[in-house]
Coordinates of C-alpha atoms and ligand atoms in Angstrom, one line a residue:
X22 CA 23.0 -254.0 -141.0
X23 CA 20.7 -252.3 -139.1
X24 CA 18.0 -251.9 -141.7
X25 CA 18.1 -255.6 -142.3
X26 CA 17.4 -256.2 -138.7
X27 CA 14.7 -253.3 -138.7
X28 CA 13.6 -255.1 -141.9
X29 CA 13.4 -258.4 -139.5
X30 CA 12.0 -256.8 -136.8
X31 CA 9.1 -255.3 -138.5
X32 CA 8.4 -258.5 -140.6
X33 CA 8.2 -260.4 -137.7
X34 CA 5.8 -257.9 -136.0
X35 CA 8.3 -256.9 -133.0
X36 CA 8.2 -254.2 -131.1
X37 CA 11.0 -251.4 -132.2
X38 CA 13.5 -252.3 -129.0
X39 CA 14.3 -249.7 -127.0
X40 CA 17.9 -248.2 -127.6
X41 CA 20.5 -249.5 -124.8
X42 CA 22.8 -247.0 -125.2
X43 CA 23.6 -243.6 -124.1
X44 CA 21.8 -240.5 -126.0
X45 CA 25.0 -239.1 -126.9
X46 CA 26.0 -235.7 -124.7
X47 CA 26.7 -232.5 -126.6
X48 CA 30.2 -232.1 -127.6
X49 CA 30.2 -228.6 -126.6
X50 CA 27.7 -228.0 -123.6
X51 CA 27.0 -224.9 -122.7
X52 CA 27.6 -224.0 -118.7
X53 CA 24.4 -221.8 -118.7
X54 CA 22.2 -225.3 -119.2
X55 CA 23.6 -226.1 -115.4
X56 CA 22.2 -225.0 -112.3
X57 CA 24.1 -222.2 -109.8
X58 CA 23.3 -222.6 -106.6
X59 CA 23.9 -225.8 -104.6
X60 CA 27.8 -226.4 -105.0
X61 CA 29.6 -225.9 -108.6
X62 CA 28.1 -227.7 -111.1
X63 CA 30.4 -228.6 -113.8
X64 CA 29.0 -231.5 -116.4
X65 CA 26.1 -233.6 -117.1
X66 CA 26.2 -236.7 -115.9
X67 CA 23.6 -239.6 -117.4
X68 CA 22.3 -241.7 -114.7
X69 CA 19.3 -244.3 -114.2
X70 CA 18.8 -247.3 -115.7
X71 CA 18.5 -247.8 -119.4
X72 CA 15.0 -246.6 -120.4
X73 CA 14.7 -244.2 -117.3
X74 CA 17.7 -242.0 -118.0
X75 CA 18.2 -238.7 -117.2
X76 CA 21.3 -236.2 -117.5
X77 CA 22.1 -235.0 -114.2
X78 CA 24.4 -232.1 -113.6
X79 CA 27.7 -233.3 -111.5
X80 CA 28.0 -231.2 -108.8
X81 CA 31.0 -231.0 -106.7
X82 CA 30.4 -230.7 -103.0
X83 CA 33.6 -229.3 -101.9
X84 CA 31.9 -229.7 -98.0
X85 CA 32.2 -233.5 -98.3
X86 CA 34.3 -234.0 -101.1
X87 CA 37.1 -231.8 -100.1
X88 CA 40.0 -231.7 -103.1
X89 CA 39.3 -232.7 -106.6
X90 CA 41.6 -234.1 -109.0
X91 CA 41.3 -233.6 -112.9
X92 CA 43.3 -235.8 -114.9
X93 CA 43.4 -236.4 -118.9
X94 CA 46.4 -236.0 -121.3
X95 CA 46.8 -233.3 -123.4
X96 CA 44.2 -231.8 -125.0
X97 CA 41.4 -233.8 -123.1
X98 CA 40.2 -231.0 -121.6
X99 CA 41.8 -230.5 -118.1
X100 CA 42.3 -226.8 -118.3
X101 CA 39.1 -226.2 -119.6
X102 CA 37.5 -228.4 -116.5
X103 CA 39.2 -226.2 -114.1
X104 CA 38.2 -223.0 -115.8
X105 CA 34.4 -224.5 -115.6
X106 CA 34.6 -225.0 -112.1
X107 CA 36.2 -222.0 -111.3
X108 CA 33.7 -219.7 -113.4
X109 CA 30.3 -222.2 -112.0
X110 CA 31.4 -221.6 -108.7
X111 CA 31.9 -217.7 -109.7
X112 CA 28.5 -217.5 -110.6
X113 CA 27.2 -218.1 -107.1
X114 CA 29.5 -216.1 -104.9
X115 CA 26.7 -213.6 -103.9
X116 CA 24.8 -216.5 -102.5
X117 CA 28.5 -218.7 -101.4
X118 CA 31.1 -216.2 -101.1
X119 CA 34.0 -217.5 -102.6
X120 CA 37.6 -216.5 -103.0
X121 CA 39.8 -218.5 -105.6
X122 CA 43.7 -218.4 -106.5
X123 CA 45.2 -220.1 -109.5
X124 CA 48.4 -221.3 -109.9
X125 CA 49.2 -221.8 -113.6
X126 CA 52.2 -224.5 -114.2
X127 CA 50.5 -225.7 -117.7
X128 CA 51.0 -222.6 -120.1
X129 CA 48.7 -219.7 -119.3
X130 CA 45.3 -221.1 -119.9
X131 CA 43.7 -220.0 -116.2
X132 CA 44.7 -216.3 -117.4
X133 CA 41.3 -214.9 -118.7
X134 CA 39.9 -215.6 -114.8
X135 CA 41.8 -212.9 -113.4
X136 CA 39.3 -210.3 -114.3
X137 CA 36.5 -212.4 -111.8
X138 CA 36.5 -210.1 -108.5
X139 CA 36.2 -213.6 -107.4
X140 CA 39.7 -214.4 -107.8
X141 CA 42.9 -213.1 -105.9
X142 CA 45.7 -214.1 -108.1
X143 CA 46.2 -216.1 -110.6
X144 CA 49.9 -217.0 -110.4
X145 CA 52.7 -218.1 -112.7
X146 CA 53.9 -221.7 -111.6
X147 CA 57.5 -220.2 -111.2
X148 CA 57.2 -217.1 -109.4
X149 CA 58.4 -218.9 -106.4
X150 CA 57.6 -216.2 -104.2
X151 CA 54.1 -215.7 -104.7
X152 CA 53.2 -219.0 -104.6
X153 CA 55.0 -218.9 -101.2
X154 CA 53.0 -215.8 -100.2
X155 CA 49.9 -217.7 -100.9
X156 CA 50.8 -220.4 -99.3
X157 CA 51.5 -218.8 -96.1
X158 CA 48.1 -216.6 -96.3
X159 CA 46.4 -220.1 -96.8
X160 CA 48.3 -221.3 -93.8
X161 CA 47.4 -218.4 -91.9
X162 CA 44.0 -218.5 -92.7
X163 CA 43.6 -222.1 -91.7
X164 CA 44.9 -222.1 -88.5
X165 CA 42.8 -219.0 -87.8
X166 CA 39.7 -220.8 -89.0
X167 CA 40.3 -224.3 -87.0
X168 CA 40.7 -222.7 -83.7
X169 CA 37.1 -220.8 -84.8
X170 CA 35.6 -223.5 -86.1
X171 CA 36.2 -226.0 -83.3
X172 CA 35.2 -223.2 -80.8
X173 CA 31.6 -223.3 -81.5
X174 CA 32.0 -226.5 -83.1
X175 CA 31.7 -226.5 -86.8
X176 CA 33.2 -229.1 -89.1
X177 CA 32.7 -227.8 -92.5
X178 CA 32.1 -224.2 -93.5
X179 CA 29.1 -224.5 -94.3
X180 CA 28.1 -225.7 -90.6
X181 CA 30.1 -222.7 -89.7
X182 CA 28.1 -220.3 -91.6
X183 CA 25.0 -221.7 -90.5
X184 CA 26.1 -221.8 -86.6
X185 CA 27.9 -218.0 -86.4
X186 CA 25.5 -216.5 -88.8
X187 CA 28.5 -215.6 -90.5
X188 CA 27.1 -216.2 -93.9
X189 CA 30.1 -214.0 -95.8
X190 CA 33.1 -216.1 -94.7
X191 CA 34.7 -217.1 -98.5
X192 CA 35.3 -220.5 -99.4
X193 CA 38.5 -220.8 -100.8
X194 CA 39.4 -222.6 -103.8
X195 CA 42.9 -223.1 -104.8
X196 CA 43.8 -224.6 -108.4
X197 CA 46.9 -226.2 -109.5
X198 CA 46.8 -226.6 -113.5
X199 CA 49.4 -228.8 -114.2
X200 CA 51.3 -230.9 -111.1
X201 CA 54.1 -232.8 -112.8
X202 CA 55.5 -228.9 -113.4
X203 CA 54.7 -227.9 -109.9
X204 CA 56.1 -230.8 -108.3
X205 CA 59.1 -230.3 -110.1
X206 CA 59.6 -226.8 -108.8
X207 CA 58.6 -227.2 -105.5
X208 CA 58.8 -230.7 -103.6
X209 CA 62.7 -231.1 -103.7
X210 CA 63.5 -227.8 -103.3
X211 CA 65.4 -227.4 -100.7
X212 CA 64.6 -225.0 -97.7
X213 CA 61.0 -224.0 -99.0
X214 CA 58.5 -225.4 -97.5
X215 CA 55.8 -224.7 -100.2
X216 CA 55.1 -228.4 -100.7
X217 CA 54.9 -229.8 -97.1
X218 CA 52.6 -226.4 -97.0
X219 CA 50.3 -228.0 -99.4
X220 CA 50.2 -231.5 -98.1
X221 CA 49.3 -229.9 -94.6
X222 CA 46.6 -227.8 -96.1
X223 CA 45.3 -231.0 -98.2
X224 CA 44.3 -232.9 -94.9
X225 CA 43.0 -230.1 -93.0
X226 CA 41.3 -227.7 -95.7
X227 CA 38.0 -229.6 -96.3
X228 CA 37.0 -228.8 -92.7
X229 CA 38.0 -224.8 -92.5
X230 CA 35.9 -224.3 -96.8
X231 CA 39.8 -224.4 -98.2
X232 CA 40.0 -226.5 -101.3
X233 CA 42.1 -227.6 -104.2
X234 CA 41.8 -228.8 -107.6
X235 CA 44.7 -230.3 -109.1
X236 CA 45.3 -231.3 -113.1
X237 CA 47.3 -233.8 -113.5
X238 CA 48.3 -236.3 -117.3
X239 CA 47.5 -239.2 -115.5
X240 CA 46.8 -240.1 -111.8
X241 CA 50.7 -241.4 -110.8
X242 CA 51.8 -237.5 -111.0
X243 CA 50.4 -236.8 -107.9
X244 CA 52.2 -238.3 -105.1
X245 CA 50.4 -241.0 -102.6
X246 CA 50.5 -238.0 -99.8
X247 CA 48.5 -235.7 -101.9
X248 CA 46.3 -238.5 -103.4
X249 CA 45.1 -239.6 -100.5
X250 CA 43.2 -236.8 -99.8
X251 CA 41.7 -236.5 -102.9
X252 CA 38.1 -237.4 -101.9
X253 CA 37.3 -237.0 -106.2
X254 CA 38.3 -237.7 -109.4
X255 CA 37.1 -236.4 -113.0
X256 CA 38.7 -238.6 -115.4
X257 CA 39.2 -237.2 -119.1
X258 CA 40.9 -238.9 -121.6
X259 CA 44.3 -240.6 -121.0
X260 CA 47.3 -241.5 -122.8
X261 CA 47.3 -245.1 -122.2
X262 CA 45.2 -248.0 -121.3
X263 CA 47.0 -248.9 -118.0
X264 CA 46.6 -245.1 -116.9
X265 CA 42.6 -245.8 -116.9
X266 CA 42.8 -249.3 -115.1
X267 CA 44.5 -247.5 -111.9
X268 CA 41.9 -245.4 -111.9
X269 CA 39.6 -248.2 -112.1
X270 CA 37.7 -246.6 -115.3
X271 CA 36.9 -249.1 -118.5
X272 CA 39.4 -247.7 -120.9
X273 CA 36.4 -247.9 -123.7
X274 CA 34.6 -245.2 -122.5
X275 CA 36.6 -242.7 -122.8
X276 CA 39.3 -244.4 -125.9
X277 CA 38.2 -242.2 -128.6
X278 CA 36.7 -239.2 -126.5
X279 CA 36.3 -235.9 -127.5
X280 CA 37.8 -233.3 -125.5
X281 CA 35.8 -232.5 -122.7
X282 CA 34.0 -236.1 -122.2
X283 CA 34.9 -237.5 -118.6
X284 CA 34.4 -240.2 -116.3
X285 CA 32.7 -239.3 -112.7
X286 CA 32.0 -242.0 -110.1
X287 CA 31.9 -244.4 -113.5
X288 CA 29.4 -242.1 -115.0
X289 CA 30.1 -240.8 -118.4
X290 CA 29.7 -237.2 -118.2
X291 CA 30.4 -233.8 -120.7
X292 CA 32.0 -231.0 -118.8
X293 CA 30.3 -227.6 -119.3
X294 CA 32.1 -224.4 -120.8
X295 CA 30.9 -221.3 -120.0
X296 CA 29.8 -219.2 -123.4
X297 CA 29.1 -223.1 -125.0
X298 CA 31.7 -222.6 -127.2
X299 CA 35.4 -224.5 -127.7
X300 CA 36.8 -221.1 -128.5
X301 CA 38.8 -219.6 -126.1
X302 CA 38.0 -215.9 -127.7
X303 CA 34.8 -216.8 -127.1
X304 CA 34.9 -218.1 -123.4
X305 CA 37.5 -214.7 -122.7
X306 CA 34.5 -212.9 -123.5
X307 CA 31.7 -214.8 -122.0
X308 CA 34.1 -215.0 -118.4
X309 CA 34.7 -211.1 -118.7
X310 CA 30.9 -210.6 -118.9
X311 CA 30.9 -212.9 -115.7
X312 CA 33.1 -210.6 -114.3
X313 CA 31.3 -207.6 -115.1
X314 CA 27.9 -208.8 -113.6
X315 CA 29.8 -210.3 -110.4
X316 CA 31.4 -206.3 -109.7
X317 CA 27.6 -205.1 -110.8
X318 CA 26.6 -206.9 -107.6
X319 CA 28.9 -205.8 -105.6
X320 CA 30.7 -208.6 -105.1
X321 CA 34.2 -207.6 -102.8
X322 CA 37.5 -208.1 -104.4
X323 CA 38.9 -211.6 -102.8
X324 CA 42.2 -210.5 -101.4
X325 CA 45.4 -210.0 -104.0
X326 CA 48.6 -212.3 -103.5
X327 CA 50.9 -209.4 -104.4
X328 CA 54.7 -209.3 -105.8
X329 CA 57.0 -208.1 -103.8
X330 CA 58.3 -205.1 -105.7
X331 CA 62.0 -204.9 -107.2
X332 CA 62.1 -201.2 -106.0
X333 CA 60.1 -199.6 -103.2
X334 CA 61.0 -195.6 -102.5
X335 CA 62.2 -195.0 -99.0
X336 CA 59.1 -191.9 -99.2
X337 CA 57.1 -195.1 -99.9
X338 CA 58.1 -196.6 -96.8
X339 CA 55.7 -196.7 -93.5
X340 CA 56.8 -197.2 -89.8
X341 CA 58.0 -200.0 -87.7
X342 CA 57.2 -198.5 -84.4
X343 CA 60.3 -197.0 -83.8
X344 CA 62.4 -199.1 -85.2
X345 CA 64.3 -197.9 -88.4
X346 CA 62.9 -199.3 -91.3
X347 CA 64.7 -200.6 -94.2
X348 CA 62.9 -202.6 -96.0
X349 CA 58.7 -204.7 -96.3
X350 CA 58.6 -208.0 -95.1
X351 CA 58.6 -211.0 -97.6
X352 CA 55.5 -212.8 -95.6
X353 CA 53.4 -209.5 -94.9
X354 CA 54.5 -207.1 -97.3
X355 CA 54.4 -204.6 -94.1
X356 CA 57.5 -202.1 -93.5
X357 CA 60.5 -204.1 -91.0
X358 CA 63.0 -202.0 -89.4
X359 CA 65.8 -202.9 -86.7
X360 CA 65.8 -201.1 -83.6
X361 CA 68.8 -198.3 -83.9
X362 CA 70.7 -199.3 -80.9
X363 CA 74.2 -201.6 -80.3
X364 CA 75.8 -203.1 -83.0
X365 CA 74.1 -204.0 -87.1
X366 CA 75.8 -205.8 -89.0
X367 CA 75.4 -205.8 -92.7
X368 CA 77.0 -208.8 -94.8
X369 CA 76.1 -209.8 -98.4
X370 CA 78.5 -210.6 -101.4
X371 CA 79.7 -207.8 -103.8
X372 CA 76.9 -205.6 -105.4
X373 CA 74.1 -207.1 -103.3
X374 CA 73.0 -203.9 -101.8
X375 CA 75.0 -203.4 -98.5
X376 CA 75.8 -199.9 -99.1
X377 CA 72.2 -199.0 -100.1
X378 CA 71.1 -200.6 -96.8
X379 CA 73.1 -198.7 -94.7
X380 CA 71.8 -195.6 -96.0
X381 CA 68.2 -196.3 -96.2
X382 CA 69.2 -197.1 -92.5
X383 CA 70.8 -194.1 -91.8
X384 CA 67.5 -192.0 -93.2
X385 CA 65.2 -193.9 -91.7
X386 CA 67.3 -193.9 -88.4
X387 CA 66.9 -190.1 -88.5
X388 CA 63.3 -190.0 -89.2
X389 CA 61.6 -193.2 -87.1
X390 CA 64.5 -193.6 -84.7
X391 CA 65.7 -190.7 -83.0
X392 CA 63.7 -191.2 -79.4
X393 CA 66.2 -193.9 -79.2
X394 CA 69.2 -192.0 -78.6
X395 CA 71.0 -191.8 -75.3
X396 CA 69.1 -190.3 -72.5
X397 CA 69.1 -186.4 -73.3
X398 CA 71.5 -186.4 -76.0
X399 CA 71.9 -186.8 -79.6
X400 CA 71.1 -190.2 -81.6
X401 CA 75.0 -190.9 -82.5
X402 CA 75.9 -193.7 -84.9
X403 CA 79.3 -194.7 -86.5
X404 CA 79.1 -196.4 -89.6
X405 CA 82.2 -198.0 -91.0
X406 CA 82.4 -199.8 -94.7
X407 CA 83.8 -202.5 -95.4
X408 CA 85.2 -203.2 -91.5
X409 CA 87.1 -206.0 -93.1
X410 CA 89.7 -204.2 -95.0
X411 CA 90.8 -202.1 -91.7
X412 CA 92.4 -206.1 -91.5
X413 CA 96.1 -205.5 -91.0
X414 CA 96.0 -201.8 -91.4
X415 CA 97.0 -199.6 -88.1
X416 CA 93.8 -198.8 -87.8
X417 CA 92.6 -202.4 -87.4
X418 CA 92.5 -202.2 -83.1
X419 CA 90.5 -199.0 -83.0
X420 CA 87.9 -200.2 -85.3
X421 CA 87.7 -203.7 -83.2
X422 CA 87.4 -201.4 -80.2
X423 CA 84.8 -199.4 -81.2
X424 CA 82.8 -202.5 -82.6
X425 CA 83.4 -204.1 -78.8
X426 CA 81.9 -200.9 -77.2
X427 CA 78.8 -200.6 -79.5
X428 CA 77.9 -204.0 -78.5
X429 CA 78.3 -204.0 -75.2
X430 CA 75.1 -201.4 -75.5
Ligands
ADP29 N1 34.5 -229.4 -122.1 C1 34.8 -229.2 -123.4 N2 33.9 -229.1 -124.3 C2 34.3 -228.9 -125.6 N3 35.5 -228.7 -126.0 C3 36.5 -228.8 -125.1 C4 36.2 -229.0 -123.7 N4 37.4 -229.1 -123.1 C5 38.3 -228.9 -124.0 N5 37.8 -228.7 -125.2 C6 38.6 -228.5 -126.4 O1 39.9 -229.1 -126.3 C7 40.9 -228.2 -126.3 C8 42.0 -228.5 -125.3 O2 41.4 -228.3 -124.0 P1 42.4 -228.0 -122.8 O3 41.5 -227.7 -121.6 O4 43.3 -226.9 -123.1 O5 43.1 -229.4 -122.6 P2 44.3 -229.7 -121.6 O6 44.4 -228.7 -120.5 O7 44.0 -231.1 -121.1 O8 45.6 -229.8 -122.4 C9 40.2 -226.8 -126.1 O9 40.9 -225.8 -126.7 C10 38.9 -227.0 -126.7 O10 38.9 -226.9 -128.1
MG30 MG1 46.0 -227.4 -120.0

């Protein structure tokens, strides 16, 4: 077909016509082709009319465009987007500091960026109590920045930067790979506030440099609260034609897509991988060279979203002023005690740890607490298990005495 037209063409004495259609990108692109400074880049875009195109790199300007969304079904290439990101915006963090947290409800695939000093955690979707813990430290960090940032005023970070010549405050960068499983964790779970955390931090973060990046199969997983402030998409390949007409993208483009071929403000665009190769061997390698350079540079740790541990030794244990300590605190992972004084009450169901309470207690009453004993005498406590089963016995009103009198101090 085609040679009979060229056969035409040149018969007639026409001009070869110019080709109207895209050069076609590079199936595997390699992240090193894109530039590093001047916000993340992550694919090549072609732009420009026919005849005067050029391959642009997208870059995502998390200033303006706040929180991104990357949606494609399975295998399109979502994790891999979010790793590109991640990694291009690694790459600048002596110039941009940067501090990024993962949290992995889609199978493992952000693992190989914990090595970045770039990153504070990369946590599993489940462990509930981390993702709490970062929530909270986002929260934290966020209201800190606001009241900062409207002091001076600033309305972005990088106005802030510029203004208090405090050039080292990180952006942060949060990830979410995979939101149907975190949604179904977190949103209707009842007393955590994880979700309504996230919503909050969605509407305010663009202002204070705090960002996410959410993957999702298609754009209807991520509810209208979230979406709407969701300033851009990256569109990979999806599993049906009415997914892409939501989106408002032509469901040609992208029908028979290789993995890694999106849609960006209706450009077709490749996303980058860093090492240029599909392999994920390969990119474990090329990230932990990354890594290596970033720590070469001297590039500070971003703070770690630790576990609270199953066991902590009581030798382990700092102070509480002079309170007695018996335990870290869930939010702070700092040492909580109670103040040693009137009545304490421990309740919990059988085996929970009531007995191993009181005694860490009683230790820790002797070593923090003791100033708080009665003016120039001894510290004195009375412990008494299991005051229910004195129920009914003769020695029921004594006990409910004593109780009475310690407190009334
Ligand atoms: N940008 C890309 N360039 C080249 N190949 C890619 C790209 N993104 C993904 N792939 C290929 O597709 C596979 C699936 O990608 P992945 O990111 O795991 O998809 P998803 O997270 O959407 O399920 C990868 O293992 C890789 O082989
Ligand atoms: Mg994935």
């Amino acid at each position: 077909m085609l040679n009979s037209i060229q056969t035409a063409g040149a018969t007639l004495g026409l001009a070869t016509p110019r080709k109207p259609w895209l050069v076609p990108l590079e199936r595997v692109l390699d992240l090193a082709q894109l530039p590093v400074a001047g916000g993340p880049a992550i694919a090549l875009e072609m732009q420009g009319e026919p005849g005067q195109q050029r391959q642009s790199p997208f870059l995502f300007d998390p200033d303006s465009q706040g929180n991104l969304a990357v949606l494609g079904t399975s295998g399109s290439g979502k994790s891999t987007a979010l790793r590109t990101l991640l990694l291009s915006a690694s790459r600048d963090a002596e110039q941009n500091p940067l501090h990024i947290y993962g949290i992995d409800c889609a199978g493992g695939a952000l693992g190989m960026l914990g090595a970045l000093p770039t990153v504070g955690g990369i946590i599993a979707g489940e462990d509930g109590e981390r993702v709490a813990r970062l929530m909270r430290h986002l929260v934290a960090t966020a209201t800190d920045r606001a009241v900062r940032y409207s002091a001076l005023p600033a309305s972005t970070l990088s106005d802030y930067r510029q203004v208090s010549g405090n050039v080292s405050e990180p952006r942060i960068i949060v990830v979410i790979d995979g939101m149907a499983n975190f949604r179904s964790s977190y949103e209707f779970r009842s007393g955590d506030t994880t979700f309504a955390a996230l919503a909050q931090l969605m509407s305010v973060g663009r202002q204070v440099g705090i960002h996410f990046i959410l993957s999702a199969d298609r754009s209807g997983v991520i509810p209208s609260a979230l979406n709407a402030n969701i300033q851009q998409n990256v569109v990979l390949r999806l599993a049906s034609s009415n997914d892409y007409g939501i989106l408002g993208v032509p469901a040609d483009i992208l029908e028979d897509a290789p993995a890694g071929r999106a849609v960006i403000d209706g450009n077709e665009v490749q996303i980058a991988v860093l090492g240029g190769s599909a392999s994920l061997g390969e990119q474990s390698v090329a990230a932990q060279q990354l890594a290596d350079r970033l720590r070469q540079t001297g590039i500070a740790a971003a703070p770690a979203i630790e576990r609270l541990a199953e066991r902590i030794p009581l030798s382990q244990l700092g102070a509480d002023g002079g309170r007695a300590v018996i335990g870290v605190a869930d939010a702070d992972l700092l040492p909580v005690g109670i103040a040693p004084e009137g009545l304490v009450v421990v309740t919990g169901p059988f085996r929970s740890g009531k007995t191993t309470t009181i005694k860490t207690f009683v230790r820790t009453t002797l070593r923090d607490g003791s100033q708080t004993g009665p003016a120039g005498g001894e510290p004195s406590m009375i412990v008494v298990e299991s005051a229910g089963d004195f129920e009914g016995s003769s020695a029921e009103a004594v006990v409910a005495s004593l109780i009475k009198a310690a407190r009334k101090d």
